[in-house]
Short mmCIF file of C-alpha atoms in Angstrom, two decimals:
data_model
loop_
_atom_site.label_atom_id
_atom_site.label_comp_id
_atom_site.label_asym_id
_atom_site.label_seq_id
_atom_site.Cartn_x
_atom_site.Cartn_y
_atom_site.Cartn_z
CA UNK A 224 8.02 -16.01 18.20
CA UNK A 225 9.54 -16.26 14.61
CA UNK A 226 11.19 -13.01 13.21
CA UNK A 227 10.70 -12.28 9.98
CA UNK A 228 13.56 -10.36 8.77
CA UNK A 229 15.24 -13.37 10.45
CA UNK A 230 14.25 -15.11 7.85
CA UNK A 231 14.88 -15.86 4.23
CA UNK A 232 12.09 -15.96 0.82
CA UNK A 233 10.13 -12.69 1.43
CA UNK A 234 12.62 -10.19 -0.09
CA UNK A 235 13.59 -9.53 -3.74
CA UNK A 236 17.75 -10.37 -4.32
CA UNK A 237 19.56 -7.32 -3.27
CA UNK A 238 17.02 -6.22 -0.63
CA UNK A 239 18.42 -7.15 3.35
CA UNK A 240 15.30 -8.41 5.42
CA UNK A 241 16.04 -5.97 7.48
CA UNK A 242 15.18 -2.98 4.91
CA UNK A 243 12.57 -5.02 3.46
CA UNK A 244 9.80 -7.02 4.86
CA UNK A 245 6.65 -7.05 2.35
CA UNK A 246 4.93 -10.33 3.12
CA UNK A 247 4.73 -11.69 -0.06
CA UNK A 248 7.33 -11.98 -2.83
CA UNK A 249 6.56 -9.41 -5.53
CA UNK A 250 8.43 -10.99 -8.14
CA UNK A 251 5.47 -13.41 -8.50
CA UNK A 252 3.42 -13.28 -11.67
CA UNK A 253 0.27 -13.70 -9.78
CA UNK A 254 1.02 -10.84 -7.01
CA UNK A 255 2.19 -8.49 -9.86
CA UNK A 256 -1.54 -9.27 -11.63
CA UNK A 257 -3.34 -8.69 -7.92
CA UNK A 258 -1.32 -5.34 -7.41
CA UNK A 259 -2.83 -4.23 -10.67
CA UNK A 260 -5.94 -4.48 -10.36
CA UNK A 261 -5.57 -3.46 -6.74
CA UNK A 262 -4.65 -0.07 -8.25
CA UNK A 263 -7.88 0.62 -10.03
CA UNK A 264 -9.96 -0.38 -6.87
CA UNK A 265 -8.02 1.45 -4.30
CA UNK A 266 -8.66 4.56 -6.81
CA UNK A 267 -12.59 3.86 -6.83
CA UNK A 268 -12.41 3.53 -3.41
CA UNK A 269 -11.08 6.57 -2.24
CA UNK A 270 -13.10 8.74 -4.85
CA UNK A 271 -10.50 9.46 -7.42
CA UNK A 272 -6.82 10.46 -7.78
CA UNK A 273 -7.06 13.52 -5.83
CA UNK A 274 -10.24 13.55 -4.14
CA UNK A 275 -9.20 15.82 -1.28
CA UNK A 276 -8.84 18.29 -4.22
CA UNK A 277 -5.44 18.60 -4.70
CA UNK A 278 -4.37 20.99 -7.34
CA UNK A 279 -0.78 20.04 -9.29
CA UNK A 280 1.40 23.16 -10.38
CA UNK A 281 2.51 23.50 -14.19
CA UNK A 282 5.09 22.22 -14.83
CA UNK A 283 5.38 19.98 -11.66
CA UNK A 284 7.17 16.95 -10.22
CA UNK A 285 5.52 14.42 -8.38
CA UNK A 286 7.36 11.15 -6.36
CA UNK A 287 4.93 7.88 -6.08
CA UNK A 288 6.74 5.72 -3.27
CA UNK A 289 6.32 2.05 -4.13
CA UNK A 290 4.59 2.84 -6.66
CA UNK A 291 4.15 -1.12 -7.77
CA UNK A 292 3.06 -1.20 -11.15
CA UNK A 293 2.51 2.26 -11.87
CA UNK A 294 -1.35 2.15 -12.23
CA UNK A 295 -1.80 5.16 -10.06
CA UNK A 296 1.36 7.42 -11.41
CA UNK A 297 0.48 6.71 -15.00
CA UNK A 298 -3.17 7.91 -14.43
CA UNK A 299 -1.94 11.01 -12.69
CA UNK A 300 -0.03 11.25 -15.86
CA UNK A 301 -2.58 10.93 -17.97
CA UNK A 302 -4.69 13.21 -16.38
CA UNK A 303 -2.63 15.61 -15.67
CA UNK A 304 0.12 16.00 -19.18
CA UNK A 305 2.00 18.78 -18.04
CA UNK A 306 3.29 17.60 -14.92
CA UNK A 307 6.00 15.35 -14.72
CA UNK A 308 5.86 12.19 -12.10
CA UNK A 309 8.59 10.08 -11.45
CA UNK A 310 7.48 6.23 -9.56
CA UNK A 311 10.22 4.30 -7.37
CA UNK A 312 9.87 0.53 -6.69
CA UNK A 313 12.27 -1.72 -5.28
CA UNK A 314 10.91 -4.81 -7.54
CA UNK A 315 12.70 -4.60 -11.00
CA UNK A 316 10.35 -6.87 -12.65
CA UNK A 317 7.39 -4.27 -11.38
CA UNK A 318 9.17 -1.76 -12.83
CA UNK A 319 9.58 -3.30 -15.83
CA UNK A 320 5.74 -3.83 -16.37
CA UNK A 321 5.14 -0.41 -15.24
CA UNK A 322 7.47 1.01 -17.54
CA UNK A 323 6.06 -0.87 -20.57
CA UNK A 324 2.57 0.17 -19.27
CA UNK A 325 3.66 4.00 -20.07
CA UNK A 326 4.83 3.24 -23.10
CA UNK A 327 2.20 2.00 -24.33
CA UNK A 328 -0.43 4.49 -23.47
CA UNK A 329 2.50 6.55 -25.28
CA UNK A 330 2.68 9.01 -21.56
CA UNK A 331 6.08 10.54 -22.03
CA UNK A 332 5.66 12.25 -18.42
CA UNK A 333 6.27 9.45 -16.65
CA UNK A 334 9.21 7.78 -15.26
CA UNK A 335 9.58 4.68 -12.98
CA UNK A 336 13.24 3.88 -11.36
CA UNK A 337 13.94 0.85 -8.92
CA UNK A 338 14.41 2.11 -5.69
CA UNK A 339 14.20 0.96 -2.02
CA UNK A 340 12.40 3.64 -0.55
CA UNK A 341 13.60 2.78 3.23
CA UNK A 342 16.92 4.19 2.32
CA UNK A 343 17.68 7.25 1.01
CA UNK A 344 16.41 8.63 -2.67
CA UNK A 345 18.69 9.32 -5.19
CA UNK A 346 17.37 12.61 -5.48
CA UNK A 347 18.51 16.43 -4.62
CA UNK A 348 16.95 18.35 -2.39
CA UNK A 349 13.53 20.14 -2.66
CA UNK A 350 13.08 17.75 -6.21
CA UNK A 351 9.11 16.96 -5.95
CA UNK A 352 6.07 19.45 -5.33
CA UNK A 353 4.01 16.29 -4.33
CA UNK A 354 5.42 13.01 -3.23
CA UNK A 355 2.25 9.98 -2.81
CA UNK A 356 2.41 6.84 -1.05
CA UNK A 357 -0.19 4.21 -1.19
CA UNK A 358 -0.14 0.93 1.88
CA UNK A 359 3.12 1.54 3.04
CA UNK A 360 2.19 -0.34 6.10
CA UNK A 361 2.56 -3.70 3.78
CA UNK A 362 6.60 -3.23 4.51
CA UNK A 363 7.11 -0.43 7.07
CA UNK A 364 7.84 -1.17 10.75
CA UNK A 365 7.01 1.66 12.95
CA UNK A 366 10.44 3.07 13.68
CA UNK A 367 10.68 3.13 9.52
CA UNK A 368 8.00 5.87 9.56
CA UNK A 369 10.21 8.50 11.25
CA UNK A 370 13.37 8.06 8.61
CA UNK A 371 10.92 7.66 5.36
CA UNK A 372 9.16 10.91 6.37
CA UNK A 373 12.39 13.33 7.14
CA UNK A 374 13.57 12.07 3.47
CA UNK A 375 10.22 13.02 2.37
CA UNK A 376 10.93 16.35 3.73
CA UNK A 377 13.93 16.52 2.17
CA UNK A 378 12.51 15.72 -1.24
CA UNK A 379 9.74 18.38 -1.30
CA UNK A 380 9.91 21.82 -1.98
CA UNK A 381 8.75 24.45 0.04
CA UNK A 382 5.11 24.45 0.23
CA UNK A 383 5.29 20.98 -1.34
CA UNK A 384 2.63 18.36 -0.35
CA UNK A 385 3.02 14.92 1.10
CA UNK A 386 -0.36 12.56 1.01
CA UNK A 387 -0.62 9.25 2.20
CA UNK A 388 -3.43 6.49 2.00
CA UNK A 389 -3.50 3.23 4.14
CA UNK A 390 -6.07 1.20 5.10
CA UNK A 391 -7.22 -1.32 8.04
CA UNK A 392 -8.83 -4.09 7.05
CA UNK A 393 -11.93 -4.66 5.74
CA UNK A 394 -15.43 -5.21 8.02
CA UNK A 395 -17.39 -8.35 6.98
CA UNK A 396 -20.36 -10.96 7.77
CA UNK A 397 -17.92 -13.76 7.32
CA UNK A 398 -16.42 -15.59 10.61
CA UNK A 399 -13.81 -17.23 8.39
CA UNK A 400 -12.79 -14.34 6.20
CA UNK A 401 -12.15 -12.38 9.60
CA UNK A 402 -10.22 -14.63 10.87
CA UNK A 403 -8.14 -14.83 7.99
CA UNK A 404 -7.75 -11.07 8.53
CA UNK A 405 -6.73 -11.45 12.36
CA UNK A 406 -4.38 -13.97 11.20
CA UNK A 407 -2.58 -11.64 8.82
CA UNK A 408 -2.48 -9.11 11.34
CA UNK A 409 -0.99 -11.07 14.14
CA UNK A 410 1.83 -11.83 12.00
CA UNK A 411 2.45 -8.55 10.89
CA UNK A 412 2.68 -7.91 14.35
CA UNK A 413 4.92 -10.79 14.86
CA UNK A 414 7.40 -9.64 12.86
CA UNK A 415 7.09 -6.15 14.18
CA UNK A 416 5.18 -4.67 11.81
CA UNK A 417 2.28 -3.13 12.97
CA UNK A 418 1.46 -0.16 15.16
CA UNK A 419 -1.50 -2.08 17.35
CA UNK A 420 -1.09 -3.20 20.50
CA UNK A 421 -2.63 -6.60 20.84
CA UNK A 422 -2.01 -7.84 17.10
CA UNK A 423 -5.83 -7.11 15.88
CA UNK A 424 -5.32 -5.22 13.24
CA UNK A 425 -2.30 -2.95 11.27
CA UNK A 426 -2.81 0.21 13.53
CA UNK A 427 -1.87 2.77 10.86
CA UNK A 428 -5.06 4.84 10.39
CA UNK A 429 -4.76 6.37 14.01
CA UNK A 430 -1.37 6.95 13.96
CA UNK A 431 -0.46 8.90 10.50
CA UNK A 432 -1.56 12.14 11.31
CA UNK A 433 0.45 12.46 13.92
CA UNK A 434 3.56 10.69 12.08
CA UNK A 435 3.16 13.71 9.66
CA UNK A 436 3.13 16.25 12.20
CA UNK A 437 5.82 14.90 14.60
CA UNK A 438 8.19 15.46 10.75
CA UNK A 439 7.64 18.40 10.88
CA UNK A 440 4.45 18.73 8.18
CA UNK A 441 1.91 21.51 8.69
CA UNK A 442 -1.62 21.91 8.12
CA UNK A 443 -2.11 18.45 8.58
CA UNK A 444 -5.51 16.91 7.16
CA UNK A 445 -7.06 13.86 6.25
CA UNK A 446 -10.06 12.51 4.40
CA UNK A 447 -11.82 8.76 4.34
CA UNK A 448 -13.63 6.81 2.18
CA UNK A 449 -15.32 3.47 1.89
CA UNK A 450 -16.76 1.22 -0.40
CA UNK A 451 -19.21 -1.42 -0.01
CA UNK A 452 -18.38 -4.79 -1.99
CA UNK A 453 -21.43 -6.66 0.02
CA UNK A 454 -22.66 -9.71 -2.46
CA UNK A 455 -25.13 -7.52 -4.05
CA UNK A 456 -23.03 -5.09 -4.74
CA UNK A 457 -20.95 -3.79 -8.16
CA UNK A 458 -17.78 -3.68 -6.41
CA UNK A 459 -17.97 -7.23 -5.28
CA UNK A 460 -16.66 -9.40 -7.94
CA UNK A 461 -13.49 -7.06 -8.20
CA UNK A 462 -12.75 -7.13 -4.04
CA UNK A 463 -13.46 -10.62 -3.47
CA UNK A 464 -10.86 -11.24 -6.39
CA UNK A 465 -8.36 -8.85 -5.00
CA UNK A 466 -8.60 -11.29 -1.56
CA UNK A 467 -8.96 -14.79 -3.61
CA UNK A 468 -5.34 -13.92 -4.38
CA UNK A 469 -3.91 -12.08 -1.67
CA UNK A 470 -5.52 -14.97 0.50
CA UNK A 471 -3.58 -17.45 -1.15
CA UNK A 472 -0.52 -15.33 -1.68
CA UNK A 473 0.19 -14.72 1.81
CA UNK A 474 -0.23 -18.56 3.24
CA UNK A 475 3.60 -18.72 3.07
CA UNK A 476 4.10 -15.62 5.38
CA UNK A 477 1.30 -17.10 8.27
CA UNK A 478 3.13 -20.00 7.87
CA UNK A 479 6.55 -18.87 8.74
CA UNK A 480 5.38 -16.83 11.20
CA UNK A 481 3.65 -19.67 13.32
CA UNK A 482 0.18 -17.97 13.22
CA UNK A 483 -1.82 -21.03 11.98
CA UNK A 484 -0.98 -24.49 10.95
CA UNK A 485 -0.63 -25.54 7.91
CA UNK A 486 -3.75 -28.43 8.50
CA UNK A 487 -5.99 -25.40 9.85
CA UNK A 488 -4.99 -23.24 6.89
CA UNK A 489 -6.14 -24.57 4.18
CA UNK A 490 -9.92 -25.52 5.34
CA UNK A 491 -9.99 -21.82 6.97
CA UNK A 492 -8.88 -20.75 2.89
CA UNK A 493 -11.51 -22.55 1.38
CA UNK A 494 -14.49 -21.63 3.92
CA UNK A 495 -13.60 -17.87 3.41
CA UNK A 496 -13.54 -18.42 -0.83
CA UNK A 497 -17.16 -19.92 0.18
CA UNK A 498 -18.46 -17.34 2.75
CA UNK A 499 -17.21 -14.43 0.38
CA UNK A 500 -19.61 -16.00 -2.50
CA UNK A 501 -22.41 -16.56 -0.46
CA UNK A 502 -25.78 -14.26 -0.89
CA UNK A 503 -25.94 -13.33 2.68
CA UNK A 504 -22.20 -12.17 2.75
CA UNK A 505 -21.54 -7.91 3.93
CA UNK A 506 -18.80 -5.94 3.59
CA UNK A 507 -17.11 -2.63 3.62
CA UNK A 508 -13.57 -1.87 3.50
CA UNK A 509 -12.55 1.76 4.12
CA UNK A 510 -9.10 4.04 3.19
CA UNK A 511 -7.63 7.27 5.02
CA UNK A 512 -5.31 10.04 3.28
CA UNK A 513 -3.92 11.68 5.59
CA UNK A 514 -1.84 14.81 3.54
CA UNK A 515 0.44 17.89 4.83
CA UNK A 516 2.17 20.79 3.73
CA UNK A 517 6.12 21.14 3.49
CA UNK A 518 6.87 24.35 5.82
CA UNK A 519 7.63 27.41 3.41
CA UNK A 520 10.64 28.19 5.18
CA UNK A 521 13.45 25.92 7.39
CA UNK A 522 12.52 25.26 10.71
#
């Protein structure tokens, strides 16, 4: 089996493969364009910003991990003018856009740094009130979890809030489109980046509650939702787009990994672009965030 972080194209420059394994390389114009309008439907998806009802202190600092392009932290921003939040990327070019995105919905509250969030922040201790991460399974290998979640608890105050939101992927009518998706996930699990045990699918959605109590968080909860982008559907257009590009985005990375040849690749590409447009075609795709509370005192 190929290793991944053994080998070379799928990190930015100055990020080992070791500390950084996101499947496709984010300095691409194309990914950069998919990862912002990913933003919008992940928010539509799971109801809203803060649809578990969070409430954000005045005066408050909030920590987006991998933020990407800063769709979600500018909106809290928006939303929400007197709290401050602060996103972290390790992509400078993403950062760059996200940057120039605040300014110019003039949102002085926001800040975006580049940072590799599988090492430690360069931040003091008990900084944030909330700290948000968004598909950290796309780069995270299960022993990552433990060291990314004790910094987290470093990071947040007492009585500070962690939430997370990951996803499996989506259910659909379309034999080529789930392959496609069994094909991604047996090379995330290839390169040791999944939590299942036979390579079906990522594996995070079971596991993150527990992740968050075994740090150490308490009065650990967790809320789902799902969205239906069937053919006849308003979300359609906007999820099949999302996968038109992360389809062909992530060819390289099932390449290198030996999942699929590259003769069988392409046909399998084109009959899921067909079967996704088709007027018998179902789906639903479906998010968890999973949230818990910084202990009010050392344990």
């Amino acid at each position: 089996m190929t290793d991944m972080r053994e080998n070379e194209g799928f990190a930015p420059a100055g990020a080992s493969q070791t500390d950084f394994t996101y499947p496709i390389d984010t300095e691409k114009v194309d990914e950069l364009a998919r990862l912002i309008q990913q933003d919008r439907l992940v928010n539509e998806a799971m109801g809203g910003l803060f649809p578990e009802g969070q409430t954000l202190p005045e005066g408050g600092r909030l920590l987006d991990l991998a933020c990407g392009p800063g769709g979600w932290a500018c909106e809290v921003a928006f939303q929400h003018p007197s709290v401050e939040v602060i996103g972290v990327d390790i992509s400078p070019s993403t950062v760059e856009y996200a940057i120039t995105y605040a300014r110019s919905r003039g949102l002085s509250n926001v800040h975006f740094q580049v940072m590799n969030v599988m090492e430690p922040l360069a931040f003091p201790d008990a900084s944030f009130d909330l700290i948000n991460g968004r598909a950290l399974f796309s780069f995270m290998q299960p022993q990552d979890w433990r060291h990314l979640l004790a910094e987290c608890r470093r990071l947040l105050k007492p009585g500070g809030i962690i939430r997370l939101t990951e996803s499996e992927f989506p259910l659909t009518s379309s034999p080529a489109t789930e392959r496609y998706f069994a094909l991604i996930a047996a090379a995330l699990q290839r390169v040791g980046q999944s939590f299942s045990p036979d390579g079906r699918h990522v594996g995070i959605t079971p596991v993150l509650p527990r992740l968050l109590r075994q740090a150490g968080f308490q009065d650990v909860r967790l809320r789902a939702g799902a969205v239906e982008w069937s053919s006849d559907s308003p979300m359609h257009y906007a999820f099949f787009k999302d996968l038109f590009a992360l389809f062909q985005l992530i060819k390289p990375f099932l390449l290198k990994t030996g999942v699929i040849a590259q003769e069988e690749l392409e046909p399998l590409y084109q009959q899921a672009i067909a079967e996704m447009q088709a007027d018998d075609f179902y789906a639903i795709a479906t998010g968890l965030t999973v949230w818990g509370q910084q202990p009010h005192a050392s344990a």
